[in-house]
Coordinates of C-alpha atoms and ligand atoms in Angstrom, one line a residue:
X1 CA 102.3 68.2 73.0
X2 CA 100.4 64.8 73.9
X3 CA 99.7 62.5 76.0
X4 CA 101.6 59.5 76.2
X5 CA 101.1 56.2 77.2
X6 CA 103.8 54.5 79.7
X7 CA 102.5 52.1 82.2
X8 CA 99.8 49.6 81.9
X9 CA 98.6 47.3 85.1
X10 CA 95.6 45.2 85.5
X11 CA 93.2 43.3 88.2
X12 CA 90.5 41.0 88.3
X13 CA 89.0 39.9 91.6
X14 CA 90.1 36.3 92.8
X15 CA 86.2 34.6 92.5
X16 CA 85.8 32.8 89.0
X17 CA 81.7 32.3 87.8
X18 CA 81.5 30.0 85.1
X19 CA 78.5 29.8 82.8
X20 CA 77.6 25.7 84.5
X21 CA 78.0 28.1 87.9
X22 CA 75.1 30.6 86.9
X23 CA 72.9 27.7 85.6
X24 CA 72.5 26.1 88.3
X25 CA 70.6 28.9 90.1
X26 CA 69.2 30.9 86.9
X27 CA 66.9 29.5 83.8
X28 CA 69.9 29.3 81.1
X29 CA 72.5 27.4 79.6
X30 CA 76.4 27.8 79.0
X31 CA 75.1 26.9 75.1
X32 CA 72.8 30.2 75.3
X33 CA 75.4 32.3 77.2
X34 CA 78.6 31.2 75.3
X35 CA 76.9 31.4 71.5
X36 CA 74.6 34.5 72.2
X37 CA 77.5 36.9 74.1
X38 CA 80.9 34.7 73.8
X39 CA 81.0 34.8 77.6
X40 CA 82.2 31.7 79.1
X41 CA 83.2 32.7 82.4
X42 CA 83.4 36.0 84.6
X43 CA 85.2 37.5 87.9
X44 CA 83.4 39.4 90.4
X45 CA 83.3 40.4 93.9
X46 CA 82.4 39.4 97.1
X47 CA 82.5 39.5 100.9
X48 CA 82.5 43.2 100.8
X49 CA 85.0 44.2 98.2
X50 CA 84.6 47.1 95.9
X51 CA 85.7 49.1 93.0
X52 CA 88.2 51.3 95.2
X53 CA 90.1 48.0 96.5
X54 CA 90.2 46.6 92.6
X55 CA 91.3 49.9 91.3
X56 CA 93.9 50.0 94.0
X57 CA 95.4 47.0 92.7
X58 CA 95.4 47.8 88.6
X59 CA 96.9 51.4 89.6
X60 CA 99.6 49.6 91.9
X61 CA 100.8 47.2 88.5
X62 CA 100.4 50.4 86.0
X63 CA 102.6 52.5 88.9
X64 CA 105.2 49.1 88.6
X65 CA 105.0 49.0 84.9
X66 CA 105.9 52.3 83.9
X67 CA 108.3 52.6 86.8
X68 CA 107.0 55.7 88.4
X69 CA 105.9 56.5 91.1
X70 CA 105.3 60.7 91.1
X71 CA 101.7 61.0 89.6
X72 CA 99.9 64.6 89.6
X73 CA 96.3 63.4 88.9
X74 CA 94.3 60.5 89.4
X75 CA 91.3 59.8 87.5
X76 CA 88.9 56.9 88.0
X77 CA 86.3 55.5 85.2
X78 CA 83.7 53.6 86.6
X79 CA 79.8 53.3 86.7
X80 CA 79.8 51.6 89.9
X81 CA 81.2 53.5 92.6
X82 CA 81.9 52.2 95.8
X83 CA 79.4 55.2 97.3
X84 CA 77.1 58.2 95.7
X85 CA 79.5 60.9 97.6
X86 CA 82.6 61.1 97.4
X87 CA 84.5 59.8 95.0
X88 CA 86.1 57.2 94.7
X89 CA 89.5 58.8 93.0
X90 CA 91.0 60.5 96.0
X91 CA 90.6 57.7 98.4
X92 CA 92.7 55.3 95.7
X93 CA 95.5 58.4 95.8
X94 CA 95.6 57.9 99.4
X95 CA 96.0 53.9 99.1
X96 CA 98.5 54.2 96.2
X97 CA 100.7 56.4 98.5
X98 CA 100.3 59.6 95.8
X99 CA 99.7 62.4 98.4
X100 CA 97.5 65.5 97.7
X101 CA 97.2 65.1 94.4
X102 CA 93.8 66.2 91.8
X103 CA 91.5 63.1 91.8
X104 CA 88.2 63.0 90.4
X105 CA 86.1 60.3 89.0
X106 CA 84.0 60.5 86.0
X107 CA 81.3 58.6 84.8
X108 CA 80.5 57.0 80.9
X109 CA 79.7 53.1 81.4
X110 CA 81.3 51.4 79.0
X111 CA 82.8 54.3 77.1
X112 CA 84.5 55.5 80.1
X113 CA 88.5 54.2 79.1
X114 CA 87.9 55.9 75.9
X115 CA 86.1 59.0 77.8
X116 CA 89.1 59.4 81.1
X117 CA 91.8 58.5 78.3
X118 CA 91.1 62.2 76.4
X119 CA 89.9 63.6 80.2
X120 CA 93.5 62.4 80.8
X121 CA 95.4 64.2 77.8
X122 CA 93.2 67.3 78.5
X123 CA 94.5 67.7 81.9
X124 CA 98.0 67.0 80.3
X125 CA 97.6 69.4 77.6
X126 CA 96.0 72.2 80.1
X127 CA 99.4 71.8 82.3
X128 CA 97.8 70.6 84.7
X129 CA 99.4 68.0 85.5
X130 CA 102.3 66.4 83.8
X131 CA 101.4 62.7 84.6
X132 CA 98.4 61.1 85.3
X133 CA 97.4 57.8 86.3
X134 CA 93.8 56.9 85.0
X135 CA 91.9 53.9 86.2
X136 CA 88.6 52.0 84.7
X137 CA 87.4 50.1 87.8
X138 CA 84.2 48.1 88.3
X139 CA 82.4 46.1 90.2
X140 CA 79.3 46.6 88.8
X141 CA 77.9 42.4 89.2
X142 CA 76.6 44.4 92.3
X143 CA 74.5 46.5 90.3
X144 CA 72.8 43.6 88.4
X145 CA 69.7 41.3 89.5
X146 CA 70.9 37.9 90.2
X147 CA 67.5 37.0 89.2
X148 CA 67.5 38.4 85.8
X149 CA 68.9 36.0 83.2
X150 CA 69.1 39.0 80.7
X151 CA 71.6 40.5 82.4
X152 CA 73.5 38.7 85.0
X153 CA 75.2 36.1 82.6
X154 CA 76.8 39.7 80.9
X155 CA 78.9 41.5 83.5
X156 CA 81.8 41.0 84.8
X157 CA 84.2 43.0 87.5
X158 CA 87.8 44.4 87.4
X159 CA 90.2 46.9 86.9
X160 CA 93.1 48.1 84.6
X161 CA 94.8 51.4 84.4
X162 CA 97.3 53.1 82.8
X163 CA 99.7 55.7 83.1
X164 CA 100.1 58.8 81.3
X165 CA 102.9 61.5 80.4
X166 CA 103.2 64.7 78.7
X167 CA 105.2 64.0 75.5
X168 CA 105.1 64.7 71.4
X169 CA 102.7 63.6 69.1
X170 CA 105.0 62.1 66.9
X171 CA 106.1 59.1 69.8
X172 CA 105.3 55.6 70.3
X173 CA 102.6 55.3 72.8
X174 CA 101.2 59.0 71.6
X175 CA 97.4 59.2 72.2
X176 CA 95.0 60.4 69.6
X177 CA 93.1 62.0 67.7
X178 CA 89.4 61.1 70.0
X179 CA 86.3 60.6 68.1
X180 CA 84.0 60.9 71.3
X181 CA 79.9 61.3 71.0
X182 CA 76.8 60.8 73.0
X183 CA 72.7 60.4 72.3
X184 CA 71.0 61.1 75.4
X185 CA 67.4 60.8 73.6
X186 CA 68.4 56.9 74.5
X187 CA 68.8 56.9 78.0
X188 CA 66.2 54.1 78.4
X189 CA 68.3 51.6 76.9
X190 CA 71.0 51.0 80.0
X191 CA 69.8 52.5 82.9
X192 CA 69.4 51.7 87.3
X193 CA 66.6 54.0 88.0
X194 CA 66.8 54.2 92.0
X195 CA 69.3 55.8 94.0
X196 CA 69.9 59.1 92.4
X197 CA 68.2 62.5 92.3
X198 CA 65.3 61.9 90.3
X199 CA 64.3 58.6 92.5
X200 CA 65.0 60.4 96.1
X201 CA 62.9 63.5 94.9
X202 CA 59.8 62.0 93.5
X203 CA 56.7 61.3 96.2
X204 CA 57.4 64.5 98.1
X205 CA 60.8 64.7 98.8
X206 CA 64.4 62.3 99.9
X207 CA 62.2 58.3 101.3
X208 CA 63.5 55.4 100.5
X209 CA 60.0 53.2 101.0
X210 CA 58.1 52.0 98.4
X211 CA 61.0 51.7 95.9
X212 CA 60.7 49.2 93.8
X213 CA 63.5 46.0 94.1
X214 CA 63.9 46.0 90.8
X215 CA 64.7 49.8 90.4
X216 CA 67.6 49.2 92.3
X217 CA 68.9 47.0 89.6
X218 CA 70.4 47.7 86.1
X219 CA 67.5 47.8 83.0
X220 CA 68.4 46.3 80.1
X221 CA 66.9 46.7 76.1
X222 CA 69.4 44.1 74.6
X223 CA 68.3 44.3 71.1
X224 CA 67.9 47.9 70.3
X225 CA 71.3 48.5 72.5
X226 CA 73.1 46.0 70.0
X227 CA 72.0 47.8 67.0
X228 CA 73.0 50.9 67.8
X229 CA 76.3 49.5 69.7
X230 CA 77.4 48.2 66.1
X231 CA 76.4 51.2 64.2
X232 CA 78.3 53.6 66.7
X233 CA 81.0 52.0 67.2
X234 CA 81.6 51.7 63.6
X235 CA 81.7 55.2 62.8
X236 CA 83.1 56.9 65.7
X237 CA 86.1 54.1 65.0
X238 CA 86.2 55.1 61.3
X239 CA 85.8 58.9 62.4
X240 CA 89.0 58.7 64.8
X241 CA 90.9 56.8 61.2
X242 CA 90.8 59.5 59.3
X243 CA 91.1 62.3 62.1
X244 CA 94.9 60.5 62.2
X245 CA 95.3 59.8 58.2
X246 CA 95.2 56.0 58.7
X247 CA 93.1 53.5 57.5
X248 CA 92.2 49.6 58.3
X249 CA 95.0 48.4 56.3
X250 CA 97.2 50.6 58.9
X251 CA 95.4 48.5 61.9
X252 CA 97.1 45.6 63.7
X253 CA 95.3 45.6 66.7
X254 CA 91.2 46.4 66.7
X255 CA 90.4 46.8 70.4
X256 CA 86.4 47.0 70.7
X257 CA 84.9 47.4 73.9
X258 CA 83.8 44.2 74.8
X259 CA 79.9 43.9 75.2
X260 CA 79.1 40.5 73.2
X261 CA 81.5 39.1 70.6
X262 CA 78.6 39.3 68.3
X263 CA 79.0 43.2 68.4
X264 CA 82.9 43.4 68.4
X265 CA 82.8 40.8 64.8
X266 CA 79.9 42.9 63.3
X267 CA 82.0 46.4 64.0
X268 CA 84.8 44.9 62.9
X269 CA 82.9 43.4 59.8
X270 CA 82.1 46.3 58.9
X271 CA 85.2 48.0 59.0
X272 CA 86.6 45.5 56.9
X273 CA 89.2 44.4 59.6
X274 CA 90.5 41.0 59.3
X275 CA 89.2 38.4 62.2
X276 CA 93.0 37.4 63.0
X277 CA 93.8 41.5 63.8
X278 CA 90.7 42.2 66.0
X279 CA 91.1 41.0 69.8
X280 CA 88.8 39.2 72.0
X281 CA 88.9 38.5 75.5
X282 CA 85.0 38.6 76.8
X283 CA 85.1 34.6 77.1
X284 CA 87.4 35.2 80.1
X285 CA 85.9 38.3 81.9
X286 CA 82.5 39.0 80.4
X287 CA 81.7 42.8 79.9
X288 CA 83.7 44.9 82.5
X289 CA 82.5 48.6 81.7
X290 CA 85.8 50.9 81.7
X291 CA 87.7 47.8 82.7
X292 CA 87.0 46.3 79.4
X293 CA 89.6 47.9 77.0
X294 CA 92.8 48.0 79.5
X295 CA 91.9 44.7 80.6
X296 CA 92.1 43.3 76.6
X297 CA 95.5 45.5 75.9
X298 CA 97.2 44.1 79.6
X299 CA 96.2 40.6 77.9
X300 CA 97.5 41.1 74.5
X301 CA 100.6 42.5 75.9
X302 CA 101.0 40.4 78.1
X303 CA 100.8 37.8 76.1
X304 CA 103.4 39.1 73.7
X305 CA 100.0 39.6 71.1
X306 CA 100.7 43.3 71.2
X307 CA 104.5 44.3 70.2
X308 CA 105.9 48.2 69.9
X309 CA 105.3 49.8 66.8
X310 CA 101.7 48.3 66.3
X311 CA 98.7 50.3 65.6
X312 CA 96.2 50.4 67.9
X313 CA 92.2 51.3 66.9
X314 CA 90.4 51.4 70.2
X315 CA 86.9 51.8 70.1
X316 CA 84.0 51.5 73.0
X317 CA 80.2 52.2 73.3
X318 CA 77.6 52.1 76.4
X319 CA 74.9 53.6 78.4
X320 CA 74.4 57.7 78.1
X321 CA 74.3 56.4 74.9
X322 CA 77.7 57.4 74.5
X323 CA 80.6 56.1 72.5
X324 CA 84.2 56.9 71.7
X325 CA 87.4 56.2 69.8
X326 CA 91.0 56.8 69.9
X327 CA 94.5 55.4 68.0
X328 CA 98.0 55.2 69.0
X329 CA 101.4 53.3 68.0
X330 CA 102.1 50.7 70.9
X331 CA 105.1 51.7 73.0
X332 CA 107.5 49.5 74.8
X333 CA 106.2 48.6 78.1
X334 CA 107.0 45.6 80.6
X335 CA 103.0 44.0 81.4
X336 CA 102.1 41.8 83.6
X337 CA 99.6 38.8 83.4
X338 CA 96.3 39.6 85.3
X339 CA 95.3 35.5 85.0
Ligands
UT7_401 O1 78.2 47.4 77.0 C1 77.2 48.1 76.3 C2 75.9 47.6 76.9 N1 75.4 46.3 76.5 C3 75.3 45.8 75.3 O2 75.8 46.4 74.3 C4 74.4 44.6 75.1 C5 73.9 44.5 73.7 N2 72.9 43.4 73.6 C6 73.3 42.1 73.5 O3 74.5 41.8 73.6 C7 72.3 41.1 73.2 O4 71.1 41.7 72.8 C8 72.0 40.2 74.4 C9 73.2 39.3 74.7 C10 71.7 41.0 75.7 C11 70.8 39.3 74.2 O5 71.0 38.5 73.0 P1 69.9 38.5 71.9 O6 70.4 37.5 70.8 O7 69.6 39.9 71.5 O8 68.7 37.8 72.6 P2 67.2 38.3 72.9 O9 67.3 39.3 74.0 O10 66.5 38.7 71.6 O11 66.5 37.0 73.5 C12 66.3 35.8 72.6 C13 65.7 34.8 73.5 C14 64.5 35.2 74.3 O12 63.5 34.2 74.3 P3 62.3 34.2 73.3 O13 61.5 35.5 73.6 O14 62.9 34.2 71.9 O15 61.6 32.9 73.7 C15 65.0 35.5 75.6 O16 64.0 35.3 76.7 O17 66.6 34.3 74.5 C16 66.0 34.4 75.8 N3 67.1 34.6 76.7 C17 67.8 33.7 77.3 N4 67.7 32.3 77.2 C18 68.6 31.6 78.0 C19 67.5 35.8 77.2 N5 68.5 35.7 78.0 C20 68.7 34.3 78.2 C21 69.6 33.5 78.9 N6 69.5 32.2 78.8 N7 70.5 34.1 79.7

């Protein structure tokens, strides 16, 4: 049994920030932000909409595109909820018109796809449910310091989802094997230290005085997070390889979490995968968390890039640390553009 991959959707919120756009109120350049992260513009939201509304929208175009409309879990990715409590998963069952259905969200930044995607085929293989839809949604440009110029030119917001079905290993669109790992010694590197547990405890018990703005905010060690971002990414996608018997030569598609180009051409550097076979889409959407990697395979399909029968290396790293891979054969699905 497996889990198999029949509907693909995506969303990006309407408002476009160019890199001219965030010079003109932060101390950078689109030279800086385009050479240094490959960023050259980014979508995010505003005027009160959320991660719910965007994942709304990718579920509704991976519901269309795999033609189905009877789902018996929902799972949402994201890092940026649109509250602490409750999830967000049930409420986006609600809107999608799916009834009573399981719904959970779960939380692994920028390794969430890679992360719900086995979460997905484990509640496939478990029985309990036949067909799930799983969403990476975020709007996390509202966790992010307008004022910092080390992060803000990175992020970006959206959604894309996919749906799943119980199937056989041996079929087109058949997920895995999952290389998935974490190194919570390096916590530090990517972390918002208000607003949970640890922040609301501290001084005595829950007060929200005297917290810092800037602990509101996402932290940031760039350098440090690249290294080990290349280094991890390389070997959990090498790992996942030869779990399923294939090497690079059996790649047509390398579909790396997209962080900074920099990172994606250094892992796939050193995986020996060609330039022409590894896909990029940051310039467009900047670094969208768990929407990355279903927002780069709605564009390659969509743009007729990414054909049944290819082979498909996806790979993704972020903040935990944790990191993940997985392979499958494309199947034949109908994608719309999200641009
Ligand atoms: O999704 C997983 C999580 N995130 C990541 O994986 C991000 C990984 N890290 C990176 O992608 C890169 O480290 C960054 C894009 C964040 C930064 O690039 P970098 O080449 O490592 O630059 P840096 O932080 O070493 O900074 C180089 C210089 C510094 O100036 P000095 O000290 O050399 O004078 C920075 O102050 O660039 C400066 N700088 C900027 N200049 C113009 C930093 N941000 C900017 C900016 N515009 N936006």
């Amino acid at each position: 049994m497996a889990a198999v991959l029949m509907g693909l959707g995506g969303y990006l919120p309407p408002k476009v920030v160019s890199n001219e756009d965030l010079s003109a109120t932060l101390d950078t350049t689109d030279e800086w932000i385009s050479t240094r992260t490959g960023i050259r513009q980014r979508h995010t939201v505003i005027d009160g909409l959320a991660t719910g509304d965007l994942a709304v929208e990718a579920g509704a175009k991976a519901l269309k595109s795999a033609g189905h409309s009877v789902i018996d879990a929902v799972v949402v990715a994201t890092t940026s909820p649109d509250r602490l409590c409750p999830a967000v998963a049930p409420e986006v069952a609600e809107r999608l018109g799916l009834g009573t259905v399981a719904a959970f969200d779960l939380t692994s930044a920028c390794s969430g796809f890679v992360y719900g995607l086995a979460t997905a085929a484990g509640l496939i293989a478990s029985e309990a449910a036949d067909t799930v839809l799983f969403i990476g949604a975020e709007a996390f440009t509202t966790l992010v310091n307008p004022a910092d110029r080390t992060t803000s030119p990175i992020f970006g917001d959206g959604a894309g989802a996919v749906v799943l079905r119980r199937g056989e290993p041996e079929e087109p669109g058949a997920l895995g094997p999952f290389d998935l790992g974490s190194d919570g010694s390096r916590a530090d590197l990517l972390a918002i230290p208000a607003g949970g547990s640890r922040q609301r405890s501290a001084n005595g018990g829950p007060g929200h005085d005297a917290v810092p703005t800037e602990d509101w905010y996402l932290r940031m060690m760039g350098r440090p997070l690249y290294q080990q971002a290349v280094e991890r990414m390389t070997r959990s996608a090498d790992t996942a390889l030869k779990k399923a018997g294939w090497t690079v030569d059996d790649v047509d598609w390398f579909v790396g979490h997209q962080a900074n180009v920099r990172i994606v051409r250094a892992v796939a550097e050193e995986l020996a995968m060609p330039e022409e076979r590894t896909a990029v889409n940051i310039d467009r959407v900047g670094n969208t968390l768990a929407a990355s990697i279903p927002l780069l395979l709605n564009d390659l399909a969509a743009d007729g890039a990414l054909r049944p029968g290819a082979r498909v290396l996806l790979s993704a790293f972020g903040a935990g640390l944790s990191w993940g891979s997985t392979v499958l054969e494309w199947p034949d699905l109908s994608v719309e553009s999200v641009h």
